[in-house]
Coordinates of C-alpha atoms and ligand atoms in Angstrom, one line a residue:
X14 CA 18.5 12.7 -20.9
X15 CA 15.1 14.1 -20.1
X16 CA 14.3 14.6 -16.6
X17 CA 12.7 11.2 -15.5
X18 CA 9.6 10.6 -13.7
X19 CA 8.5 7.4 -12.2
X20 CA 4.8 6.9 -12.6
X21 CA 2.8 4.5 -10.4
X22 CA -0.7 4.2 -11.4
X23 CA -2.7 2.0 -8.8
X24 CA -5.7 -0.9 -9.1
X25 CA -8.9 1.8 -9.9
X26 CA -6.5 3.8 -12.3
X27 CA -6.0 0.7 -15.1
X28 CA -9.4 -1.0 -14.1
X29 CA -10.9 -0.9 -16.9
X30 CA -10.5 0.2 -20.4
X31 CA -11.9 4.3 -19.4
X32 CA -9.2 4.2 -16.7
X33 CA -6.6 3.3 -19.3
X34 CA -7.3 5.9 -21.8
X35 CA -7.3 8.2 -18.9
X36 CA -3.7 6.9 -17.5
X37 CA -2.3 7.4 -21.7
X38 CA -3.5 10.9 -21.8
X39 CA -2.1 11.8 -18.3
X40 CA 1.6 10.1 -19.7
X41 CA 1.4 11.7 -23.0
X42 CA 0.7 14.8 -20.9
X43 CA 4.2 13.8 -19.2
X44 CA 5.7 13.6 -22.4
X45 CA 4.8 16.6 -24.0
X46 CA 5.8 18.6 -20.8
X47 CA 9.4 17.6 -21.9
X48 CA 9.5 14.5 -18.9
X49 CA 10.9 10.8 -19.4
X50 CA 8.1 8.6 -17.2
X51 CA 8.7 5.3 -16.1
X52 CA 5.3 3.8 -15.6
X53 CA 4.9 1.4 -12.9
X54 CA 1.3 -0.6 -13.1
X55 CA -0.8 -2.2 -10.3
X56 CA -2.9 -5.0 -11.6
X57 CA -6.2 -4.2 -12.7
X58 CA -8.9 -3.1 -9.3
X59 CA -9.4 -6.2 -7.5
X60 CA -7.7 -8.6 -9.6
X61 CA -5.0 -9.5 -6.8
X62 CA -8.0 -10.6 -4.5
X63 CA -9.4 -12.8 -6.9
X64 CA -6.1 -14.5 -7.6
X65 CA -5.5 -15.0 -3.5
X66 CA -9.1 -16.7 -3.9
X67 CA -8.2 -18.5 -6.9
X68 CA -5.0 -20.1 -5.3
X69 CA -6.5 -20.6 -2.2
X70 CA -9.7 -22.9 -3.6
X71 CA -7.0 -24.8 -5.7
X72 CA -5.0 -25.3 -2.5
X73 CA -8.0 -27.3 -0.9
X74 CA -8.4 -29.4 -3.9
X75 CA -11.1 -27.0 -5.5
X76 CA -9.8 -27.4 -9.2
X77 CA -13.1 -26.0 -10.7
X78 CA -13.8 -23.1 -8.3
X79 CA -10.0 -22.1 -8.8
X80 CA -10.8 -22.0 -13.0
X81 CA -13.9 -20.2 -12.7
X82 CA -12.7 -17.6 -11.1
X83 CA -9.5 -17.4 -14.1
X84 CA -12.2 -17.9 -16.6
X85 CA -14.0 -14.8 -15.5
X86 CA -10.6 -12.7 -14.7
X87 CA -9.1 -13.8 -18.6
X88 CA -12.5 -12.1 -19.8
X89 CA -12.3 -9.1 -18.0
X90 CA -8.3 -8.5 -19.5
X91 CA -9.5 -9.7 -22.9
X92 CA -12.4 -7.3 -22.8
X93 CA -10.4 -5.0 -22.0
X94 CA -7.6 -5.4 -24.2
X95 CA -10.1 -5.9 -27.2
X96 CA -11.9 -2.1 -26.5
X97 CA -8.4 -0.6 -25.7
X98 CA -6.2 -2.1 -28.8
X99 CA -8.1 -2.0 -32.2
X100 CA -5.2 -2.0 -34.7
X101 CA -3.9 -5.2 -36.3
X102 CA -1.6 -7.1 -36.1
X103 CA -1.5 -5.3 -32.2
X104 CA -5.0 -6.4 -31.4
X105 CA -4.2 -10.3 -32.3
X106 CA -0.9 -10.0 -30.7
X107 CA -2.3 -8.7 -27.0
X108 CA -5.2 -11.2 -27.0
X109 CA -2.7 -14.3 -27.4
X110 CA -0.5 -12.7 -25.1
X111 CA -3.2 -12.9 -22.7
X112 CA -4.3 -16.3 -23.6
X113 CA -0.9 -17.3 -22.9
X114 CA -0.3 -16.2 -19.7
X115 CA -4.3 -17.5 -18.5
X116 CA -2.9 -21.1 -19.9
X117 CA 0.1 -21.2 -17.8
X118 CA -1.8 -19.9 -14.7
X119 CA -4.0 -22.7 -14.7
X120 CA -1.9 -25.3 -15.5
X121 CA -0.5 -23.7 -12.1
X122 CA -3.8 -24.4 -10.3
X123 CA -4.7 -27.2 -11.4
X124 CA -0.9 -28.7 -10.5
X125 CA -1.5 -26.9 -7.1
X126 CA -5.4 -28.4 -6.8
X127 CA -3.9 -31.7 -7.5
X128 CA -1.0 -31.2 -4.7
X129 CA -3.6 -29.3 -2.7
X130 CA -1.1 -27.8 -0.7
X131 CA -0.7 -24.0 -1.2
X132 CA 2.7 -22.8 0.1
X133 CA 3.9 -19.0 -0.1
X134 CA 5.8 -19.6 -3.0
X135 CA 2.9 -20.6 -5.2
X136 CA 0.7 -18.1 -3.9
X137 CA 3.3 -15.6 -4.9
X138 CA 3.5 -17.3 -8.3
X139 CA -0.3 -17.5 -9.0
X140 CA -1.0 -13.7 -7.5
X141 CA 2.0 -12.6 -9.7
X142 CA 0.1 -12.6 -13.0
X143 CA -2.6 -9.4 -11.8
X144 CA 1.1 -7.4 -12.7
X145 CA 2.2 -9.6 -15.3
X146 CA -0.8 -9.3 -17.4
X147 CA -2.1 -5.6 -16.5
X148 CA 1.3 -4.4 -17.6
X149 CA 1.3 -6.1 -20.8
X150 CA -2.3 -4.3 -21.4
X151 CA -1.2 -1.0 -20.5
X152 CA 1.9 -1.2 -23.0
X153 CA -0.3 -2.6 -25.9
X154 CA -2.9 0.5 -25.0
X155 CA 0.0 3.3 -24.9
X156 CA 1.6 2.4 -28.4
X157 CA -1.9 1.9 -29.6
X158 CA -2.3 5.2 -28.7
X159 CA 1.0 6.7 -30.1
X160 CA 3.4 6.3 -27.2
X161 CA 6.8 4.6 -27.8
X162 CA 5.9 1.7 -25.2
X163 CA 8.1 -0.6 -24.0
X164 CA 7.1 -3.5 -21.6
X165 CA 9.6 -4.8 -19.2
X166 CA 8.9 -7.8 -17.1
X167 CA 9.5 -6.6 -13.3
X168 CA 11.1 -9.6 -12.2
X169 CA 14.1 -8.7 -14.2
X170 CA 14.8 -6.0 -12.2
X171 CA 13.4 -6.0 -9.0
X172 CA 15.5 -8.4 -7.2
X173 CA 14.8 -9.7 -3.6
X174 CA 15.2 -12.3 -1.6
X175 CA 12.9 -15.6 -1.0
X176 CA 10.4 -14.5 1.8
X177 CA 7.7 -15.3 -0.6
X178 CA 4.3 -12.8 0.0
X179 CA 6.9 -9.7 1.7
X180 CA 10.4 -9.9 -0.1
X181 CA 12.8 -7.8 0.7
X182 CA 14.5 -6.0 -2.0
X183 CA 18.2 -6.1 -2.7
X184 CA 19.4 -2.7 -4.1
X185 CA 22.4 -3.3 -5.3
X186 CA 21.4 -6.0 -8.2
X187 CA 18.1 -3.7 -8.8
X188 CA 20.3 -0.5 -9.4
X189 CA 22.3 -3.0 -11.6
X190 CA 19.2 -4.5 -14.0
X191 CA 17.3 -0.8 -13.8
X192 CA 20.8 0.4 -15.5
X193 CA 20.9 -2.6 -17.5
X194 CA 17.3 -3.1 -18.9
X195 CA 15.6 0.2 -18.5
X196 CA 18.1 2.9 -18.6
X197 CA 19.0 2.2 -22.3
X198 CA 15.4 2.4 -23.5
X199 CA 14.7 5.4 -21.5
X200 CA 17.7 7.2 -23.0
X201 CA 15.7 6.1 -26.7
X202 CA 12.6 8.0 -25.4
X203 CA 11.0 4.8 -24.9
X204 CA 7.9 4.5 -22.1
X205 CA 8.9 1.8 -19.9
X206 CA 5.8 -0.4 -18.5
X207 CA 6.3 -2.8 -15.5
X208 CA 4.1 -4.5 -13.3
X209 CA 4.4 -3.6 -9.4
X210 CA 4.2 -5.3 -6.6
X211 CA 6.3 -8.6 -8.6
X212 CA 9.7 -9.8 -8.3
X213 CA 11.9 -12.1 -7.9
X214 CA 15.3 -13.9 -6.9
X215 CA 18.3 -13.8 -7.8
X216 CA 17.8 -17.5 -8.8
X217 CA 15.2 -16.7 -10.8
X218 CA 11.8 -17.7 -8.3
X219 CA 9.1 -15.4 -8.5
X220 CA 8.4 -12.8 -5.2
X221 CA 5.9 -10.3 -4.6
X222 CA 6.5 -7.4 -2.1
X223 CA 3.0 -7.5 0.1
X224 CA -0.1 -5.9 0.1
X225 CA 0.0 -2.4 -1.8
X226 CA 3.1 -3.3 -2.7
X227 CA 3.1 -1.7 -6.3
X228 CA 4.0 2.0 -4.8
X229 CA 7.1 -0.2 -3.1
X230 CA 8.2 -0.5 -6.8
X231 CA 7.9 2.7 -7.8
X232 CA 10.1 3.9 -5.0
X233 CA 12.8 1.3 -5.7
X234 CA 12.7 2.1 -9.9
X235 CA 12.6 5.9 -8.4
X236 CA 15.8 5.3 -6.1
X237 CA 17.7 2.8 -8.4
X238 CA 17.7 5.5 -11.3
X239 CA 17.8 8.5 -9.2
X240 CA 14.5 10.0 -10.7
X241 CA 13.7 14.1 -10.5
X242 CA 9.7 12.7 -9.5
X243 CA 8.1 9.9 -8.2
X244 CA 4.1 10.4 -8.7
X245 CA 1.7 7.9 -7.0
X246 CA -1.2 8.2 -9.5
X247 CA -4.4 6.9 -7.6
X248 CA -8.1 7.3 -7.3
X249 CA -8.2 10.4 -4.8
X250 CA -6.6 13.7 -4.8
X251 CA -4.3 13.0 -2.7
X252 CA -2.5 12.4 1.2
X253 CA -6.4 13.8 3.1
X254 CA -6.5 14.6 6.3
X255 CA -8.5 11.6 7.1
X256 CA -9.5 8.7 4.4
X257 CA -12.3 10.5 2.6
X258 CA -14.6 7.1 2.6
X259 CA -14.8 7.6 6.1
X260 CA -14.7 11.4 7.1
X261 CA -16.5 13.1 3.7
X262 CA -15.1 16.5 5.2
X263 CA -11.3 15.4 4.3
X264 CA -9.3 17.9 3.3
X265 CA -6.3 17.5 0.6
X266 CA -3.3 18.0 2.8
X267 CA -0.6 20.0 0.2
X268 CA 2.5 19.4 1.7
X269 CA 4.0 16.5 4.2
X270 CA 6.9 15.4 5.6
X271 CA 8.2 12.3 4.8
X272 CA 8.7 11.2 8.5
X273 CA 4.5 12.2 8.6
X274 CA 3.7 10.3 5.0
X275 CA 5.8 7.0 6.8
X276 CA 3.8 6.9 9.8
X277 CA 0.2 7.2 8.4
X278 CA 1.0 4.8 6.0
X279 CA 1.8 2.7 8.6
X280 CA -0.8 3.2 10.7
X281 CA -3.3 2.7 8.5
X282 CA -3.6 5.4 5.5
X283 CA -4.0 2.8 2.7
X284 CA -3.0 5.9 0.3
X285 CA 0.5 5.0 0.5
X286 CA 2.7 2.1 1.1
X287 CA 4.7 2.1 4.1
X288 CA 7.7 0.9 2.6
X289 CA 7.4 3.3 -0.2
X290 CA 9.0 6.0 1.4
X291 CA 12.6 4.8 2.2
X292 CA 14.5 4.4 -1.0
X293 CA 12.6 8.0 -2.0
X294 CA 14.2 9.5 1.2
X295 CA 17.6 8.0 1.0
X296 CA 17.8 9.6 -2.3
X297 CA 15.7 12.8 -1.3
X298 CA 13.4 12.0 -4.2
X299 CA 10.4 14.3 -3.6
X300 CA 7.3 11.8 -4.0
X301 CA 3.7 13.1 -5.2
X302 CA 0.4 11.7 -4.6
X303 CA -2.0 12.3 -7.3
X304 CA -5.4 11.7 -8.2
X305 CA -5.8 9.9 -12.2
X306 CA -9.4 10.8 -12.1
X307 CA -8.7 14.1 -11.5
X308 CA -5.1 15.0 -12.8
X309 CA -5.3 18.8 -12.8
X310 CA -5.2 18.9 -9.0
X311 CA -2.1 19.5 -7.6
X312 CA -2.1 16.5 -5.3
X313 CA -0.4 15.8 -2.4
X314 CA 3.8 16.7 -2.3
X315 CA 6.1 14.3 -0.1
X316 CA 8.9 15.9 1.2
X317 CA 12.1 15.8 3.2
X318 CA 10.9 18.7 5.6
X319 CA 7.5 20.0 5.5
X320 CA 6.9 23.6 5.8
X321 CA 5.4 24.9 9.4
X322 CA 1.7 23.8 10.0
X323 CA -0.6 26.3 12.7
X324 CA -2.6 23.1 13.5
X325 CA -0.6 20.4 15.6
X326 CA -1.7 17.2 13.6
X327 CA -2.0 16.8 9.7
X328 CA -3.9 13.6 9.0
X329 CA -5.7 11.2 10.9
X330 CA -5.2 7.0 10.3
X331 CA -7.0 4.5 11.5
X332 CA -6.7 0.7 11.0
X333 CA -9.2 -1.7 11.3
X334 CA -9.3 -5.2 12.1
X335 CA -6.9 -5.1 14.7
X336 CA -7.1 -7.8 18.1
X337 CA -5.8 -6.9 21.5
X338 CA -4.1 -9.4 23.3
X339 CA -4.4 -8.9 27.2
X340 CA -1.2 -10.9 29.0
X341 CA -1.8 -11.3 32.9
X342 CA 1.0 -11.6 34.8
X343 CA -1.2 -13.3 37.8
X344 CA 1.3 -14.0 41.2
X345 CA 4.5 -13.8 38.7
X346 CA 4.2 -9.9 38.7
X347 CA 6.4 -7.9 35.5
X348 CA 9.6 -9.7 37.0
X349 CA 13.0 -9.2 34.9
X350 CA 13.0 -11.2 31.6
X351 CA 8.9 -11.1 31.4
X352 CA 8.6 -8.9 28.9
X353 CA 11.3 -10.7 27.1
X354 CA 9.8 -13.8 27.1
X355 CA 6.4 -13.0 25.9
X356 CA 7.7 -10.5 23.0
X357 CA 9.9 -13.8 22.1
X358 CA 6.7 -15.6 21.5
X359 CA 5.5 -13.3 19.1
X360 CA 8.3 -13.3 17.3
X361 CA 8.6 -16.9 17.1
X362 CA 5.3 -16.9 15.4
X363 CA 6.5 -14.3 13.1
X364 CA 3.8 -11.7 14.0
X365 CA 4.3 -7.6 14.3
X366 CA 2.8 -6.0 17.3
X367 CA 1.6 -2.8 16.1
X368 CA 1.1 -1.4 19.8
X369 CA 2.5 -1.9 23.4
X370 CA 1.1 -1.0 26.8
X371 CA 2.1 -2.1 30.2
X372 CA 0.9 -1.9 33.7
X373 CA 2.4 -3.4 36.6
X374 CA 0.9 -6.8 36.3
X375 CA 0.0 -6.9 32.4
X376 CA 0.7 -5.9 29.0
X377 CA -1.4 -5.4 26.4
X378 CA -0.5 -5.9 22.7
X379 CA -2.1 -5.3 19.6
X380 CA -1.7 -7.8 16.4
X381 CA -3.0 -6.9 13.0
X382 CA -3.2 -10.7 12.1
X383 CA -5.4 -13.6 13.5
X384 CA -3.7 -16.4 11.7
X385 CA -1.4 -17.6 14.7
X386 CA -3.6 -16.3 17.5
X387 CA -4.2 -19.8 18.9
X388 CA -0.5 -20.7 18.7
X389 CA 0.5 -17.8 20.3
X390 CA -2.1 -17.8 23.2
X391 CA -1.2 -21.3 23.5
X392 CA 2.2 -20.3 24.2
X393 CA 1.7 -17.1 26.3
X394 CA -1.1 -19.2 28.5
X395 CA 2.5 -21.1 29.7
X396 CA 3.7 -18.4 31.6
X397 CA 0.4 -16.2 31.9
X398 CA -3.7 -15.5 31.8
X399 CA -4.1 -14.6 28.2
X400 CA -7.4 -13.1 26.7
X401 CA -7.9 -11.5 23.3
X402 CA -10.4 -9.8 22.2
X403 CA -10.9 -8.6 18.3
X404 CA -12.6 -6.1 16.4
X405 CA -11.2 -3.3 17.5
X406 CA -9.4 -0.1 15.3
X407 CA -6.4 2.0 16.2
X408 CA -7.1 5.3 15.8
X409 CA -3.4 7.6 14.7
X410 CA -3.3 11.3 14.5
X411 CA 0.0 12.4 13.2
X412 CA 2.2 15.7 12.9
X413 CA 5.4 17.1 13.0
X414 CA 3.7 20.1 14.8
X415 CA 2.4 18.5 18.1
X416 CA 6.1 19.3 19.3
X417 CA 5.3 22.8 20.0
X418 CA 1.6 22.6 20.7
X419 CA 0.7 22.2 24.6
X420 CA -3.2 20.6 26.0
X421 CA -3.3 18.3 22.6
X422 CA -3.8 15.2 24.7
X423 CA -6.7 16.9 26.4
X424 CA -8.5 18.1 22.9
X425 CA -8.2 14.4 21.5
X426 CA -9.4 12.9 24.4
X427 CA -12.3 15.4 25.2
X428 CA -13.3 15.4 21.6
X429 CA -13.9 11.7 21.4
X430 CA -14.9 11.5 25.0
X431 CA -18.0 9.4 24.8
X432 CA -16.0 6.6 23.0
X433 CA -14.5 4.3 24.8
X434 CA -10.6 4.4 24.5
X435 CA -7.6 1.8 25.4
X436 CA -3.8 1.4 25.2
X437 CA -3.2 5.2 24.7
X438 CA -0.1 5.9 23.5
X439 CA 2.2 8.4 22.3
X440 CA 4.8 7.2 19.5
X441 CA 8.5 7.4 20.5
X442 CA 8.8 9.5 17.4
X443 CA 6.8 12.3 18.9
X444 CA 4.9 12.7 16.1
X445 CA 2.2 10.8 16.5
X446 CA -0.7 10.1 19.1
X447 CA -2.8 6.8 19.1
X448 CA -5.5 4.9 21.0
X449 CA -7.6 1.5 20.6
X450 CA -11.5 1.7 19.9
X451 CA -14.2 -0.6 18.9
X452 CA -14.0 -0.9 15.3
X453 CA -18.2 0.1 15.3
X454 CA -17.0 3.4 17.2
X455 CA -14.4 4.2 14.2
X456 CA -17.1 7.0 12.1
X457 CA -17.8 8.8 15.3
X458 CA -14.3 9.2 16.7
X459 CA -13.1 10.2 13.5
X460 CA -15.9 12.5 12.7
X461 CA -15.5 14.3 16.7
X462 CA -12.0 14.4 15.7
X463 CA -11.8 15.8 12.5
X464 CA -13.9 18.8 13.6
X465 CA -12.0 19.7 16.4
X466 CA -8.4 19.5 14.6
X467 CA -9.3 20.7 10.8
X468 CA -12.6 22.9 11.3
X469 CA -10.0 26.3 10.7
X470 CA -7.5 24.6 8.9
X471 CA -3.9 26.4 7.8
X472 CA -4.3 27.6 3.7
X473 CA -0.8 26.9 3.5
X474 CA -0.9 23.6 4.7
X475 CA -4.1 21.9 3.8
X476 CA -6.7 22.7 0.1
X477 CA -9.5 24.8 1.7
X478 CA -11.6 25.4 -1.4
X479 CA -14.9 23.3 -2.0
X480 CA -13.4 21.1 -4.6
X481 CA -10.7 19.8 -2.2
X482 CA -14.0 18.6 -0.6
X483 CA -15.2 15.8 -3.9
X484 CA -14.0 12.2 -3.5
X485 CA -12.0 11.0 -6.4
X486 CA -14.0 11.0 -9.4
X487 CA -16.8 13.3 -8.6
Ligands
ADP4 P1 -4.3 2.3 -5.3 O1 -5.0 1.1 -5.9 O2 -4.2 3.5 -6.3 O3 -2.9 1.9 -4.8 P2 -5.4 2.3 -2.7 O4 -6.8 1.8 -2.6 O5 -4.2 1.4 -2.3 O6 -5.2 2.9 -4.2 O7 -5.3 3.7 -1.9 C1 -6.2 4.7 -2.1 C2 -7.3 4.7 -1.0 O8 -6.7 5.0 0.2 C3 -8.3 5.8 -1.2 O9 -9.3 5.4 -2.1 C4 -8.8 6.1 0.2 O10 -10.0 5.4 0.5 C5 -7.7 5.4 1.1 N1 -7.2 6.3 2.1 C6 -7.0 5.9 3.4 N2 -6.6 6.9 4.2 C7 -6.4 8.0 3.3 C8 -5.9 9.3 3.5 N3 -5.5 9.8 4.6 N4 -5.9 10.1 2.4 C9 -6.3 9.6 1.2 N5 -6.7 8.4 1.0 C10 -6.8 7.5 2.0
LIG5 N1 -1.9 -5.5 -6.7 C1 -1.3 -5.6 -5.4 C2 -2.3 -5.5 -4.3 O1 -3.5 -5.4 -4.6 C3 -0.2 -4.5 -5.3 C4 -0.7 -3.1 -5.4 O2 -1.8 -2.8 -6.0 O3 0.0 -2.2 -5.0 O4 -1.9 -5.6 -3.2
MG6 MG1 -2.3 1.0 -3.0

C-alpha cells in the first residue's frame, strides 16, 4: 500500500465552502504525490461553541433559543453543502443528509429543554453533531470534486471510555476498528473522511475527547495504523515562536521536539493539542503542523529529537484566564500531611492545578477552571485563610536548550521587569520556565520577551525571511 498520511484539517480550514475547495486541492495534492491520506475533519469554525450554547439554553428550559441557534447552524451547513456539491443525485443526497441529522438534534433539545437538565452525556451528544455533519460535507465536496471519498462515522472507531466531555481512548479496540473499517478502504485507494474530536463507548454512547480535541484523533488514527505522516492542517504556518495574534513578530519555528511541542501545548499554545502528541511519539510518527491557507510553506516538523538550537528557548505560551488560589496556613504552619490535605481537595473536586508554589506558611495554586471555586474554597477555608484572585495569565517559555545556557533566569526577568510577576517556576522537566501575570500585562510581557530571546534568531532553527512574518492567510 501507498505510504499513508493522516490529515487533520481544523475549524477555519472547512469553515466555509472557499476553505473546502482549498482542503480538496491540498488532498488531491496528496494524492497525486503518490500518498494514501486519511482525512480527519474538525467541525466547521465555531460550530462547536454554538452547540455548547445550544445545549446549554435547552438545559435551562430555553426550547426556542436552543432551535434558533440550530436553525441558523442547519443554514450555514446547507449553504454550504449547496455551493460546494452541484451534481445530482449528490447535491439532493447531502442536503437530506443534513436535514436528517438537524431533525434528530433537535428532537435532542427539545427532549433535554423539556427535562431541563443538561448532564455531560448529552452535552457530548448534542456537541457531537459539529463532527458528524462537517465530515459528511467534506466527503460529499471531495467526490464532487473527483476524489474517491469515503465517509466513516468516528465513533466506530475511536473507542473510549464514559468520561463524557474528556474520554479517554482505549487503543486496543481503536487499533482493532481502524484495521477493521478503514484499513480495507484505504488499501482500495479510497479517501477516508471522519469527524474529530467524537467517539464513543464500547456500548455504543457517544464521547467527545475535549476542547481541540480533533488533532487527539488524528494522532490516535496516526498511531492505530502506524502512518509514515501525521499533518495538522490549520490556519497559520505553523508551531511560532509565540501565537502570532498576540506577538505579530512570530517567527515559524522549523523544527521541535516532541517533549517541546507537548509542553506548549500544554501551557497554552492552542496550535496543538496536548494530548496529540503521545500516541505519535510511542510510534515515532513524525507529526507536521501546516498552514491550509498557505500550503506551500513548509510548516512546522514535530520530532523525536530536535536538532541543536543557539537560542535557549523556542516558543513562548501563555494562557489566559487562569485564577490563583492563595492557601494560608495561619498558626497551623506547612505541618506534615498539609500539603496532602489541601491537594486532596482539589482533587475531590476534580480540578487540575496547572502551577504550584510554596512558602513556609502558604501555597499558592493555580486552576484554569472557575466552576468549583466556591466548593473548593469552602473546603480549604476548613483547615486554612483562602483568597483567590482571577484574571491573571501564565506566561511559558520553553526549550530543550536552556540546559546548557547560564543567566536565562536573569534575561527573562530583566526583560519583563516592569511587569509584575508571581509563582515563578521552573518545570521539573527542565525545559521550561514560567511565571503568573495579570492577564492586561500579557501583550507587553510577551512583546519585552520576544525581543530579547528571537531578535537574532538561529536560520536553522526558526524561518527568518519576511514571509515567515504574515499571519495565516495574508
Ligand atoms: P484549528 O481550528 O485548526 O485546530 P486552533 O484555533 O485550535 O486551530 O489553533 C490555531 C491557533 O493557535 C492559531 O490561529 C493561533 O492564534 C494559535 N496559537 C497559539 N499559540 C501559537 C503558537 N505558538 N504558534 C502558532 N499558533 C498559535
Ligand atoms: N470542534 C472541537 C472544538 O472546537 C474539536 C476541534 O476542533 O479540535 O473543540
Ligand atoms: Mg485546534
Amino acid at each position: 500500500m501507498k505510504p499513508l498520511v493522516v490529515m487533520k484539517f481544523g475549524g477555519t480550514s472547512v469553515q466555509d465552502d472557499v476553505a473546502i475547495d482549498r482542503t480538496a486541492s491540498i488532498v488531491r495534492g496528496r494524492v497525486e504525490r503518490g500518498l494514501q491520506p486519511i482525512v480527519v475533519v474538525s467541525a466547521m469554525a465555531r460550530v462547536t461553541d454554538q452547540l455548547l450554547a445550544a445545549a446549554a439554553a435547552a438545559g435551562r428550559g430555553d426550547r426556542n433559543g436552543a432551535l434558533a441557534i440550530t436553525g441558523r447552524l442547519r443554514n450555514r451547513h446547507l449553504e454550504t453543502a449547496g455551493r460546494l456539491v452541484t451534481s445530482s443525485p449528490a447535491s439532493s443526497q447531502i442536503h437530506h443528509a443534513i436535514d436528517a441529522e438537524f431533525v434528530a438534534l433537535d428532537e435532542i433539545l427539545r427532549g433535554l429543554a423539556a427535562v431541563g437538565e443538561l448532564t455531560p452525556r448529552i452535552s457530548d451528544m448534542v456537541v457531537s453533531y459539529g463532527e458528524r455533519i462537517s465530515s459528511r460535507i467534506v466527503t460529499a465536496a471531495f467526490a464532487d470534486r473527483g476524489l474517491d471519498a469515503a465517509h466513516i462515522d468516528a465513533r466506530q472507531c475511536i473507542v473510549t471510555d464514559a468520561q463524557y466531555g474528556r474520554a479517554i481512548p482505549q487503543d486496543e479496540h481503536i487499533e482493532q476498528r481502524l484495521h477493521e473499517h478503514v484499513l480495507p478502504l484505504a488499501r482500495q485507494a479510497k479517501v477516508c473522511v471522519m469527524g474529530g474530536f467524537i467517539g464513543s463507548t464500547l456500548q455504543g454512547a457517544t464521547t467527545t475527547l475535549g476542547r481541540g480535541g480533533s488533532d487527539f484523533t488524528a494522532a490516535l488514527v496516526g498511531g492505530g495504523l502506524e502512518a509514515d505522516a501525521i499533518e495538522i492542517w490549520t490556519d497559520v504556518n505553523g508551531i511560532m515562536t509565540a501565537d502570532p495574534r498576540v506577538c505579530p513578530d512570530a517567527l515559524r519555528v522549523k523544527s521541535i521536539s516532541f517533549e517541546e511541542a507537548a509542553e506548549l501545548a500544554y501551557f497554552g499554545a492552542k496550535v496543538l493539542h496536548p494530548a496529540t502528541i503521545l500516541p505519535a511519539v510511542k510510534k515515532n510518527i513524525p507529526v507536521l503542523v501546516l498552514n491550509s491557507h498557505n500550503p506551500a510553506n513548509e510548516g512546522t516538523r514535530i520530532t523525536a529529537v530536535a536538532p541543536h538550537c543557539r537560542s535557549p528557548f523556542k516558543s513562548i505560551a501563555v494562557k489566559k484566564r487562569l485564577t490563583i488560589i492563595d492557601v494560608v496556613a495561619g498558626r497551623m504552619l506547612m505541618s506534615h500531611g498539609y500539603l496532602k490535605a489541601v491537594f486532596e481537595i482539589f482533587d475531590k473536586h476534580k480540578c487540575a492545578v496547572d502551577m504550584v508554589s510554596t512558602s513556609e506558611v502558604s501555597v499558592s495554586l493555580t486552576v484554569d477552571s472557575n466552576e468549583r471555586l466556591p466548593e473548593i474554597a469552602a473546603d480549604l477555608s476548613q483547615i486554612a485563610d483562602v483568597k483567590y484572585e482571577g484574571k491573571k495569565a501564565l506566561v511559558c517559555l520553553v526549550g530543550e536548550d536552556i540546559r546548557g545556557h547560564n543567566g536565562i533566569a536573569g534575561r527573562v526577568f530583566s526583560a519583563v521587569r516592569h511587569v509584575n510577576l508571581r509563582m515563578i517556576s521552573q518545570g521539573a522537566s527542565e525545559i521550561n520556565m514560567s511565571f503568573m501575570i495579570e492577564e492586561d500585562d500579557v501583550e507587553e510581557a510577551l512583546r519585552s520577551l520576544h525581543a530579547e530571546f528571537f531578535a537574532d534568531p538561529d536560520p536553522e532553527i526558526f524561518d527568518v525571511t519576511e514571509a515567515a512574518k504574515s499571519v495565516a492567510g495574508s
